[in-house]
Amino acid sequence: MASRAVSSVIRTSAKVPVVLSSRSQSATAAKVNVGDRYGRSLLEQPPTQISSLPSGLRVASENTGTETVTIGFWIDAGSRVENDSNNGMAHFFEHMAFKGTKHRSQTDLAVEVENMGAQLNAYTSREQTVFYCCSLREHMPKVVNMLSDIIQHPLVTKRDVDTERDVIIRESQEIDNMMDEVTFDYLHAVAYEGTPLEQTILGSIHNIKTLKREQLIDFVESHYRAQHMVLAAAGGIDHDAFVDIAKNYWDNGCKLSGARSLAQPPRGRFVGNEKRLVNNVMQLAHIALAVEGTSWTDPDFFALKVANVLMGEWNRMEVSPKAPLAQALSKRDGCHTYTSPLTCYADTGLWGTYYTCDPSGVEHTALCVLDEWKRLCQHVTEEEVRKAVHTVKAQFFANLDTSANICEEIGRQILIFGRRMPLVEVDSRLDAVNAEWVMDACSRRVLNKRPALVAIGPIDSLPSLDTLADRLKV
C-alpha cells in the first residue's frame, strides 16, 4: 500500500473565509450588543497588525499581553505543489529542518530550544508547511533568528537524508494502520483524481526511498519564497520590535526574497468516483461518502459549516444522541461511529460523512446518511439552525484559547486571504445564517450530484455508486 499522511480534515470552525456574499455583507454590518459581556469581548479583541517587508515577507502579530508568545512561518507549499516524481518533498524537508543549519548543529539547535524552555514544532498539509515555536516573550529575537536560520540555511546532508528515510517509512507504516487516515487519503485520491490534491502528504514509498539531497534543496529554494510566506506571532509581542527583528533576516537581499517563478498548481477538480477494497477478515467496514464542499473563500462556507454541525457525530456508547442522523442510527444495531468532516482548500473542498459499522449495517447506514443529506436540502428549521450556530461559535472561540491557536489563525488566514477576520465579523456572519441559506447551500452541492465513495472491509452489501447517487436525485 502506498504511504499516506495524516489527512487535512478540519475538525473545528476556526478557519474562516474572506469573500463576502450579499448575505454576509449585511451580516458584517450588523451591530454587536456592547451591553453584554459576550459583545464586549468581541469588540475588545486586540488588532492583528500586518507589515510587508521589501523581500515580500508579510509580518503579522496580535498582542494578547501574555508572558508567552508563539512565533511561526506559514509557507504556501504543501503536497499540492508537488508532482508524481517528487511527491513527499515538503514533508521530507519538514523532518530535515531540525537536523541543523549552516550556523547550528542539530545538538546546538536542541540545546538552544531547551535553554529557552521553548517548544519547536512543524507540520505539513496539502497546501501549507509550518514551522513554529512557543517561548517566553523575552526570547522573541532568538526565536525569529532560529526559525529564519532553519528555513534559509538548512544543513541538508546526504547522511541525514538517508537516516530520515527510515523514520518517514516507519511513519508511513504507522499511518497505514490508521484506518480513518487511510480512508481519507483514498477519498482524496478518488475525489480529485488527476490533480495534485489526489496526492498524499508523505508520498509513495518509492519516492521516499529514492529522493535525493539535491532535490530537497531545489524544492526549498524554488517554493519557500518570502512572498509566499507569513511570519506570524501571538501573545506578548510588540509589533514594531517584531518587524525590526524580522528585517535583520528578511530584507530585500535575503536568499529567499521575492516570488517563486514556478506556475501555480492546477485547480482542484472534484470527481464523483469510488474505490472499494473488500476485506471480509476485518470486523468493521470503514466508509466515507463526500460531495464537493466549499473553498475557504466561498460565500457559503458558514452555511455549510452549520450544516456540518447539523449532521453531527455519534458513537454507540452515546446514551442520548441529539442529531437526527444519530437518532436514526441508534435505533438498530450496525453502525458503530460516524463523523461529519469538513475539508477546505483554496479553490475547492470536501463535505461528507465517515462511518464504521458491522457488515449488517453497511447498506442501512449509507442510506440513512444520504437521506439526512437530502433532508438538509429540503427540511431544516430555524430552531435547529440557531442551535447549530451557537455550537459553531462555541467551537470557534474555544479554539482561540492559547497563543499557539491564535498564531495558527493569523498565519493561515493572512497566507490565504491577506487579512485576519475580526471576531465580531465572524460572529455577525454566523448570525446571518438561516434555514433557507443552509438548504440552498446544501442543495447546490448534494441534489442530483454523484458523490465520491471509499469503502474498505466487509462491504459486500454496499449498493453500487449509481444506486447511491440515485438516492440524491429529485
CSV table of C-alpha atoms in Angstrom, one decimal, residues 29-433:
chain,number,residue,atom,x,y,z
A,29,ALA,CA,-22.9,45.5,9.1
A,30,ALA,CA,-24.9,44.0,12.0
A,31,LYS,CA,-24.5,45.8,15.3
A,32,VAL,CA,-22.9,44.0,18.3
A,33,ASN,CA,-24.6,44.4,21.6
A,34,VAL,CA,-21.9,46.1,23.6
A,35,GLY,CA,-24.1,46.0,26.7
A,36,ASP,CA,-23.4,42.3,27.3
A,37,ARG,CA,-20.2,40.6,28.2
A,38,TYR,CA,-20.1,38.5,25.1
A,39,GLY,CA,-20.4,41.5,22.8
A,40,ARG,CA,-17.8,43.5,24.7
A,41,SER,CA,-15.3,40.6,24.4
A,42,LEU,CA,-15.7,40.6,20.6
A,43,LEU,CA,-15.0,44.3,20.4
A,44,GLU,CA,-12.1,44.1,22.8
A,45,GLN,CA,-10.1,41.7,20.5
A,46,PRO,CA,-6.6,43.0,20.0
A,47,PRO,CA,-6.0,44.1,16.4
A,48,THR,CA,-3.9,42.0,14.1
A,49,GLN,CA,-1.1,44.2,12.8
A,50,ILE,CA,0.4,43.4,9.4
A,51,SER,CA,3.6,44.8,7.8
A,52,SER,CA,5.2,43.9,4.5
A,53,LEU,CA,9.0,43.8,4.1
A,54,PRO,CA,10.7,44.6,0.8
A,55,SER,CA,11.6,40.9,0.3
A,56,GLY,CA,7.8,40.2,0.1
A,57,LEU,CA,7.5,38.6,3.5
A,58,ARG,CA,4.4,39.6,5.5
A,59,VAL,CA,4.9,40.0,9.2
A,60,ALA,CA,1.7,39.8,11.4
A,61,SER,CA,1.1,39.8,15.1
A,62,GLU,CA,-1.5,40.1,17.8
A,63,ASN,CA,-0.5,41.3,21.2
A,64,THR,CA,-2.6,39.5,23.8
A,65,GLY,CA,-0.4,40.7,26.7
A,66,THR,CA,0.7,37.3,27.9
A,67,GLU,CA,4.1,36.4,29.1
A,68,THR,CA,4.5,33.8,26.4
A,69,VAL,CA,4.5,34.1,22.6
A,70,THR,CA,4.1,31.8,19.7
A,71,ILE,CA,6.0,32.6,16.5
A,72,GLY,CA,6.0,30.8,13.2
A,73,PHE,CA,6.4,30.7,9.5
A,74,TRP,CA,3.4,29.7,7.4
A,75,ILE,CA,4.5,28.7,3.9
A,76,ASP,CA,2.3,28.3,0.9
A,77,ALA,CA,3.9,25.0,-0.1
A,78,GLY,CA,2.4,21.6,0.7
A,79,SER,CA,2.0,18.4,-1.2
A,80,ARG,CA,-0.3,20.2,-3.6
A,81,VAL,CA,2.7,21.9,-5.3
A,82,GLU,CA,4.4,18.6,-5.9
A,83,ASN,CA,4.2,16.2,-8.8
A,84,ASP,CA,4.3,12.4,-9.1
A,85,SER,CA,8.1,12.3,-9.2
A,86,ASN,CA,8.7,14.5,-6.1
A,87,ASN,CA,5.5,13.9,-4.1
A,88,GLY,CA,6.5,13.8,-0.4
A,89,MET,CA,9.2,16.5,-0.7
A,90,ALA,CA,7.5,19.1,1.6
A,91,HIS,CA,7.0,16.6,4.4
A,92,PHE,CA,10.5,15.2,4.0
A,93,PHE,CA,12.0,18.7,4.4
A,94,GLU,CA,9.9,19.2,7.5
A,95,HIS,CA,11.8,16.3,9.0
A,96,MET,CA,15.2,17.6,7.8
A,97,ALA,CA,14.7,21.1,9.1
A,98,PHE,CA,15.6,20.2,12.7
A,99,LYS,CA,18.7,18.3,11.7
A,100,GLY,CA,20.7,21.5,11.9
A,101,THR,CA,21.7,24.6,9.8
A,102,LYS,CA,24.9,26.1,8.5
A,103,HIS,CA,25.1,28.0,11.7
A,104,ARG,CA,23.7,25.5,14.2
A,105,SER,CA,24.3,21.8,14.6
A,106,GLN,CA,21.4,19.5,15.5
A,107,THR,CA,22.7,19.5,19.1
A,108,ASP,CA,23.1,23.3,19.1
A,109,LEU,CA,19.5,23.6,18.0
A,110,ALA,CA,18.2,21.3,20.6
A,111,VAL,CA,20.2,22.9,23.4
A,112,GLU,CA,19.1,26.4,22.4
A,113,VAL,CA,15.4,25.4,22.4
A,114,GLU,CA,15.9,23.7,25.8
A,115,ASN,CA,17.7,26.6,27.3
A,116,MET,CA,14.8,28.9,26.3
A,117,GLY,CA,12.2,26.4,27.8
A,118,ALA,CA,10.6,26.6,24.3
A,119,GLN,CA,8.8,24.1,22.1
A,120,LEU,CA,9.7,23.8,18.5
A,121,ASN,CA,7.3,22.1,16.1
A,122,ALA,CA,6.4,21.7,12.4
A,123,TYR,CA,3.7,20.2,10.3
A,124,THR,CA,2.9,19.7,6.6
A,125,SER,CA,-0.5,19.7,5.0
A,126,ARG,CA,-1.7,19.5,1.4
A,127,GLU,CA,-1.4,23.3,0.9
A,128,GLN,CA,1.0,24.5,3.6
A,129,THR,CA,4.1,23.8,5.6
A,130,VAL,CA,4.5,25.4,9.0
A,131,PHE,CA,7.4,25.9,11.4
A,132,TYR,CA,6.6,27.4,14.8
A,133,CYS,CA,8.0,27.9,18.3
A,134,CYS,CA,6.3,28.7,21.7
A,135,SER,CA,8.5,30.5,24.2
A,136,LEU,CA,8.6,33.3,26.8
A,137,ARG,CA,8.1,36.7,25.2
A,138,GLU,CA,11.6,37.8,26.1
A,139,HIS,CA,13.0,35.2,23.7
A,140,MET,CA,11.3,36.6,20.6
A,141,PRO,CA,14.5,37.8,18.9
A,142,LYS,CA,16.2,34.5,19.4
A,143,VAL,CA,13.2,32.6,18.1
A,144,VAL,CA,12.9,34.7,15.0
A,145,ASN,CA,16.7,34.2,14.4
A,146,MET,CA,16.4,30.5,14.9
A,147,LEU,CA,13.3,29.9,12.7
A,148,SER,CA,14.8,32.2,9.9
A,149,ASP,CA,18.1,30.2,10.0
A,150,ILE,CA,16.2,26.9,9.8
A,151,ILE,CA,14.3,28.0,6.6
A,152,GLN,CA,17.1,30.0,4.9
A,153,HIS,CA,20.2,27.9,5.8
A,154,PRO,CA,19.2,24.2,6.3
A,155,LEU,CA,22.1,21.8,6.5
A,156,VAL,CA,20.8,19.0,4.3
A,157,THR,CA,23.5,16.3,4.3
A,158,LYS,CA,23.3,13.0,2.4
A,159,ARG,CA,23.8,11.1,5.7
A,160,ASP,CA,20.8,12.8,7.4
A,161,VAL,CA,18.7,12.3,4.3
A,162,ASP,CA,19.4,8.6,4.3
A,163,THR,CA,18.8,8.3,8.0
A,164,GLU,CA,15.5,10.1,7.8
A,165,ARG,CA,14.2,7.8,5.0
A,166,ASP,CA,13.8,5.0,7.6
A,167,VAL,CA,12.0,7.4,10.0
A,168,ILE,CA,9.5,8.5,7.4
A,169,ILE,CA,8.9,5.0,6.1
A,170,ARG,CA,8.1,3.9,9.7
A,171,GLU,CA,5.7,6.9,10.0
A,172,SER,CA,4.1,5.8,6.8
A,173,GLN,CA,3.7,2.3,8.0
A,174,GLU,CA,2.1,3.6,11.2
A,175,ILE,CA,-0.4,5.7,9.3
A,176,ASP,CA,-1.2,2.7,7.1
A,177,ASN,CA,-2.6,1.1,10.2
A,178,MET,CA,-4.9,4.1,11.0
A,179,MET,CA,-8.0,3.2,9.0
A,180,ASP,CA,-9.6,6.7,9.2
A,181,GLU,CA,-6.5,8.3,7.7
A,182,VAL,CA,-6.2,5.6,5.1
A,183,THR,CA,-9.8,6.1,4.2
A,184,PHE,CA,-9.5,9.9,3.9
A,185,ASP,CA,-6.4,9.6,1.7
A,186,TYR,CA,-8.2,7.3,-0.6
A,187,LEU,CA,-11.1,9.7,-0.6
A,188,HIS,CA,-8.8,12.5,-1.9
A,189,ALA,CA,-7.5,10.1,-4.5
A,190,VAL,CA,-10.9,9.4,-5.9
A,191,ALA,CA,-12.4,12.8,-5.4
A,192,TYR,CA,-9.5,14.7,-7.0
A,193,GLU,CA,-8.2,12.1,-9.5
A,194,GLY,CA,-5.8,13.7,-12.0
A,195,THR,CA,-5.0,16.7,-9.9
A,196,PRO,CA,-2.3,17.3,-7.2
A,197,LEU,CA,-4.9,17.2,-4.4
A,198,GLU,CA,-5.1,13.4,-5.0
A,199,GLN,CA,-1.5,13.0,-3.7
A,200,THR,CA,-0.7,12.0,-0.1
A,201,ILE,CA,1.4,14.2,2.1
A,202,LEU,CA,4.1,11.6,2.8
A,203,GLY,CA,4.5,10.5,-0.8
A,204,SER,CA,5.0,7.0,-2.1
A,205,ILE,CA,7.5,4.6,-0.5
A,206,HIS,CA,9.3,4.6,-3.9
A,207,ASN,CA,9.7,8.4,-3.7
A,208,ILE,CA,10.8,8.3,0.0
A,209,LYS,CA,13.5,5.7,-0.9
A,210,THR,CA,14.8,7.4,-4.0
A,211,LEU,CA,14.6,11.1,-3.1
A,212,LYS,CA,18.0,12.9,-3.3
A,213,ARG,CA,19.5,15.7,-1.3
A,214,GLU,CA,19.7,17.9,-4.3
A,215,GLN,CA,16.0,17.6,-4.9
A,216,LEU,CA,15.3,18.8,-1.4
A,217,ILE,CA,17.5,21.8,-1.7
A,218,ASP,CA,16.0,22.7,-5.1
A,219,PHE,CA,12.4,22.3,-3.6
A,220,VAL,CA,13.1,24.7,-0.8
A,221,GLU,CA,14.8,27.3,-2.9
A,222,SER,CA,12.0,27.1,-5.5
A,223,HIS,CA,9.0,27.1,-3.2
A,224,TYR,CA,10.0,28.7,0.1
A,225,ARG,CA,10.0,32.3,-1.3
A,226,ALA,CA,9.3,35.2,1.0
A,227,GLN,CA,6.4,36.5,-1.0
A,228,HIS,CA,4.6,33.1,-0.3
A,229,MET,CA,5.2,33.2,3.5
A,230,VAL,CA,3.8,34.8,6.6
A,231,LEU,CA,5.8,35.3,9.7
A,232,ALA,CA,3.1,35.4,12.4
A,233,ALA,CA,3.2,35.9,16.2
A,234,ALA,CA,0.6,35.9,19.0
A,235,GLY,CA,1.0,36.5,22.7
A,236,GLY,CA,3.2,39.1,24.4
A,237,ILE,CA,4.5,40.7,21.3
A,238,ASP,CA,5.4,44.3,20.3
A,239,HIS,CA,4.7,44.5,16.6
A,240,ASP,CA,7.3,47.2,15.8
A,241,ALA,CA,10.0,45.4,17.6
A,242,PHE,CA,8.9,42.1,15.9
A,243,VAL,CA,9.2,43.8,12.4
A,244,ASP,CA,12.6,45.3,13.2
A,245,ILE,CA,14.0,41.9,14.2
A,246,ALA,CA,12.5,40.2,11.1
A,247,LYS,CA,14.2,42.9,8.8
A,248,ASN,CA,17.6,41.6,10.0
A,249,TYR,CA,17.0,38.3,8.2
A,250,TRP,CA,14.4,39.0,5.5
A,251,ASP,CA,15.5,42.2,3.8
A,252,ASN,CA,15.3,42.5,0.0
A,253,GLY,CA,18.7,40.8,-0.4
A,254,CYS,CA,17.9,37.7,1.6
A,255,LYS,CA,18.4,34.3,0.0
A,256,LEU,CA,14.7,33.6,-0.4
A,257,SER,CA,13.4,37.1,-1.3
A,258,GLY,CA,10.7,37.6,-3.9
A,259,ALA,CA,8.2,35.3,-5.5
A,260,ARG,CA,8.5,31.8,-6.9
A,261,SER,CA,8.9,31.5,-10.7
A,262,LEU,CA,7.0,28.3,-10.9
A,263,ALA,CA,3.5,28.0,-12.2
A,264,GLN,CA,0.6,27.7,-9.8
A,265,PRO,CA,-0.7,24.2,-9.2
A,266,PRO,CA,-3.8,23.2,-11.2
A,267,ARG,CA,-7.2,24.0,-9.7
A,268,GLY,CA,-8.9,21.2,-7.7
A,269,ARG,CA,-11.4,19.3,-9.9
A,270,PHE,CA,-13.9,17.2,-8.0
A,271,VAL,CA,-14.7,13.8,-9.5
A,272,GLY,CA,-17.6,11.6,-8.3
A,273,ASN,CA,-15.6,8.3,-8.3
A,274,GLU,CA,-15.1,5.4,-6.0
A,275,LYS,CA,-12.7,2.9,-4.5
A,276,ARG,CA,-13.7,-0.4,-2.9
A,277,LEU,CA,-11.3,-2.7,-1.1
A,278,VAL,CA,-13.1,-5.8,0.0
A,279,ASN,CA,-11.6,-7.4,3.1
A,280,ASN,CA,-14.0,-9.8,4.9
A,281,VAL,CA,-11.4,-10.6,7.5
A,282,MET,CA,-11.9,-7.1,9.0
A,283,GLN,CA,-14.6,-6.8,11.7
A,284,LEU,CA,-15.7,-3.4,10.7
A,285,ALA,CA,-16.3,-1.6,7.5
A,286,HIS,CA,-14.8,1.9,7.0
A,287,ILE,CA,-16.8,4.0,4.6
A,288,ALA,CA,-16.6,7.6,3.5
A,289,LEU,CA,-19.0,9.5,1.3
A,290,ALA,CA,-18.4,13.1,0.2
A,291,VAL,CA,-19.6,15.7,-2.3
A,292,GLU,CA,-17.7,18.9,-3.3
A,293,GLY,CA,-17.9,21.3,-0.4
A,294,THR,CA,-16.6,24.9,-0.2
A,295,SER,CA,-13.3,26.6,-0.6
A,296,TRP,CA,-12.1,28.9,2.3
A,297,THR,CA,-13.3,31.9,0.3
A,298,ASP,CA,-16.7,30.5,-0.8
A,299,PRO,CA,-19.6,32.7,0.5
A,300,ASP,CA,-21.4,29.5,1.5
A,301,PHE,CA,-18.7,28.5,3.9
A,302,PHE,CA,-20.5,29.4,7.1
A,303,ALA,CA,-23.8,27.9,5.9
A,304,LEU,CA,-22.1,24.6,5.1
A,305,LYS,CA,-20.3,24.6,8.4
A,306,VAL,CA,-23.7,24.9,10.1
A,307,ALA,CA,-24.9,22.0,8.0
A,308,ASN,CA,-21.9,20.1,9.1
A,309,VAL,CA,-22.9,20.6,12.8
A,310,LEU,CA,-26.5,19.6,11.9
A,311,MET,CA,-25.1,16.3,10.6
A,312,GLY,CA,-23.3,15.8,13.9
A,313,GLU,CA,-21.2,12.9,15.1
A,314,TRP,CA,-22.0,9.8,17.1
A,315,ASN,CA,-20.7,6.6,18.6
A,316,ARG,CA,-22.6,3.7,20.0
A,317,MET,CA,-21.6,4.5,23.6
A,318,GLU,CA,-23.6,7.7,23.4
A,319,VAL,CA,-26.8,7.4,25.5
A,320,SER,CA,-28.9,10.2,24.2
A,321,PRO,CA,-28.0,11.2,20.6
A,322,LYS,CA,-29.1,14.6,19.6
A,323,ALA,CA,-28.5,14.8,15.8
A,324,PRO,CA,-31.4,13.3,13.7
A,325,LEU,CA,-28.9,11.0,11.9
A,326,ALA,CA,-27.6,9.8,15.2
A,327,GLN,CA,-31.1,9.1,16.5
A,328,ALA,CA,-31.9,7.1,13.4
A,329,LEU,CA,-28.7,5.0,13.5
A,330,SER,CA,-29.1,4.4,17.3
A,331,LYS,CA,-32.4,2.6,16.8
A,332,ARG,CA,-30.8,-0.5,15.3
A,333,ASP,CA,-27.5,-2.4,15.5
A,334,GLY,CA,-24.9,-2.0,12.8
A,335,CYS,CA,-23.3,1.4,12.8
A,336,HIS,CA,-20.6,2.0,15.5
A,337,THR,CA,-19.5,5.6,14.8
A,338,TYR,CA,-19.8,8.4,12.4
A,339,THR,CA,-18.3,11.8,11.9
A,340,SER,CA,-19.0,14.7,9.5
A,341,PRO,CA,-15.7,16.0,8.3
A,342,LEU,CA,-15.4,19.3,6.5
A,343,THR,CA,-12.2,19.9,4.5
A,344,CYS,CA,-11.4,23.2,2.8
A,345,TYR,CA,-8.8,24.2,0.3
A,346,ALA,CA,-8.0,27.4,-1.7
A,347,ASP,CA,-10.4,26.6,-4.5
A,348,THR,CA,-12.4,23.5,-3.5
A,349,GLY,CA,-13.4,21.3,-0.6
A,350,LEU,CA,-15.0,18.1,0.7
A,351,TRP,CA,-18.2,17.8,2.7
A,352,GLY,CA,-19.3,14.4,3.8
A,353,THR,CA,-19.7,11.6,6.3
A,354,TYR,CA,-17.3,8.9,7.5
A,355,TYR,CA,-18.7,5.9,9.4
A,356,THR,CA,-17.7,2.5,10.7
A,357,CYS,CA,-20.1,-0.4,11.0
A,358,ASP,CA,-20.7,-4.1,11.2
A,359,PRO,CA,-21.3,-5.9,7.8
A,360,SER,CA,-25.0,-5.9,8.7
A,361,GLY,CA,-25.1,-2.1,8.9
A,362,VAL,CA,-23.2,-1.2,5.7
A,363,GLU,CA,-26.2,-0.6,3.4
A,364,HIS,CA,-28.6,0.8,6.1
A,365,THR,CA,-26.1,3.4,7.3
A,366,ALA,CA,-25.2,4.6,3.8
A,367,LEU,CA,-28.9,5.1,3.0
A,368,CYS,CA,-29.5,6.9,6.3
A,369,VAL,CA,-26.6,9.2,5.6
A,370,LEU,CA,-27.8,10.1,2.1
A,371,ASP,CA,-31.4,10.6,3.4
A,372,GLU,CA,-30.0,13.1,6.0
A,373,TRP,CA,-28.0,14.9,3.4
A,374,LYS,CA,-31.2,15.2,1.4
A,375,ARG,CA,-33.2,16.4,4.4
A,376,LEU,CA,-30.7,19.2,4.9
A,377,CYS,CA,-31.5,20.4,1.4
A,378,GLN,CA,-35.3,20.4,1.9
A,379,HIS,CA,-36.4,20.4,5.6
A,380,VAL,CA,-34.4,22.4,8.0
A,381,THR,CA,-35.9,24.5,10.8
A,382,GLU,CA,-34.8,27.9,12.1
A,383,GLU,CA,-34.6,26.4,15.6
A,384,GLU,CA,-32.1,23.8,14.7
A,385,VAL,CA,-30.0,26.3,12.7
A,386,ARG,CA,-29.9,28.6,15.7
A,387,LYS,CA,-28.6,25.8,17.9
A,388,ALA,CA,-26.1,24.8,15.4
A,389,VAL,CA,-24.8,28.4,15.0
A,390,HIS,CA,-24.3,28.5,18.8
A,391,THR,CA,-22.3,25.3,18.5
A,392,VAL,CA,-20.1,26.7,15.7
A,393,LYS,CA,-19.4,29.8,17.8
A,394,ALA,CA,-18.5,27.8,20.8
A,395,GLN,CA,-16.1,25.7,18.7
A,396,PHE,CA,-14.6,28.7,17.1
A,397,PHE,CA,-13.9,30.8,20.2
A,398,ALA,CA,-12.8,27.7,22.3
A,399,ASN,CA,-10.1,27.2,19.6
A,400,LEU,CA,-8.6,30.7,20.4
A,401,ASP,CA,-7.7,30.0,24.0
A,402,THR,CA,-3.9,29.9,23.5
A,403,SER,CA,-1.3,31.9,21.7
A,404,ALA,CA,-0.5,28.9,19.5
A,405,ASN,CA,-4.1,28.7,18.2
A,406,ILE,CA,-4.3,32.4,17.6
A,407,CYS,CA,-1.0,32.4,15.8
A,408,GLU,CA,-2.3,29.5,13.7
A,409,GLU,CA,-5.3,31.5,12.6
A,410,ILE,CA,-3.2,34.6,11.9
A,411,GLY,CA,-0.7,32.7,9.7
A,412,ARG,CA,-3.3,30.7,7.9
A,413,GLN,CA,-5.8,33.5,7.2
A,414,ILE,CA,-3.2,36.0,6.0
A,415,LEU,CA,-1.5,33.5,3.8
A,416,ILE,CA,-4.7,32.6,2.1
A,417,PHE,CA,-6.8,35.7,2.3
A,418,GLY,CA,-4.4,38.6,3.0
A,419,ARG,CA,-6.1,39.6,6.3
A,420,ARG,CA,-7.3,38.3,9.6
A,421,MET,CA,-11.1,38.4,10.0
A,422,PRO,CA,-12.1,40.1,13.3
A,423,LEU,CA,-14.1,38.1,15.8
A,424,VAL,CA,-17.0,40.5,15.6
A,425,GLU,CA,-17.2,39.8,11.8
A,426,VAL,CA,-17.1,36.1,12.3
A,427,ASP,CA,-19.9,36.4,14.9
A,428,SER,CA,-22.0,38.5,12.6
A,429,ARG,CA,-21.6,36.2,9.6
A,430,LEU,CA,-22.7,33.2,11.7
A,431,ASP,CA,-25.7,35.2,12.9
A,432,ALA,CA,-26.7,35.7,9.2
A,433,VAL,CA,-27.0,32.0,8.5
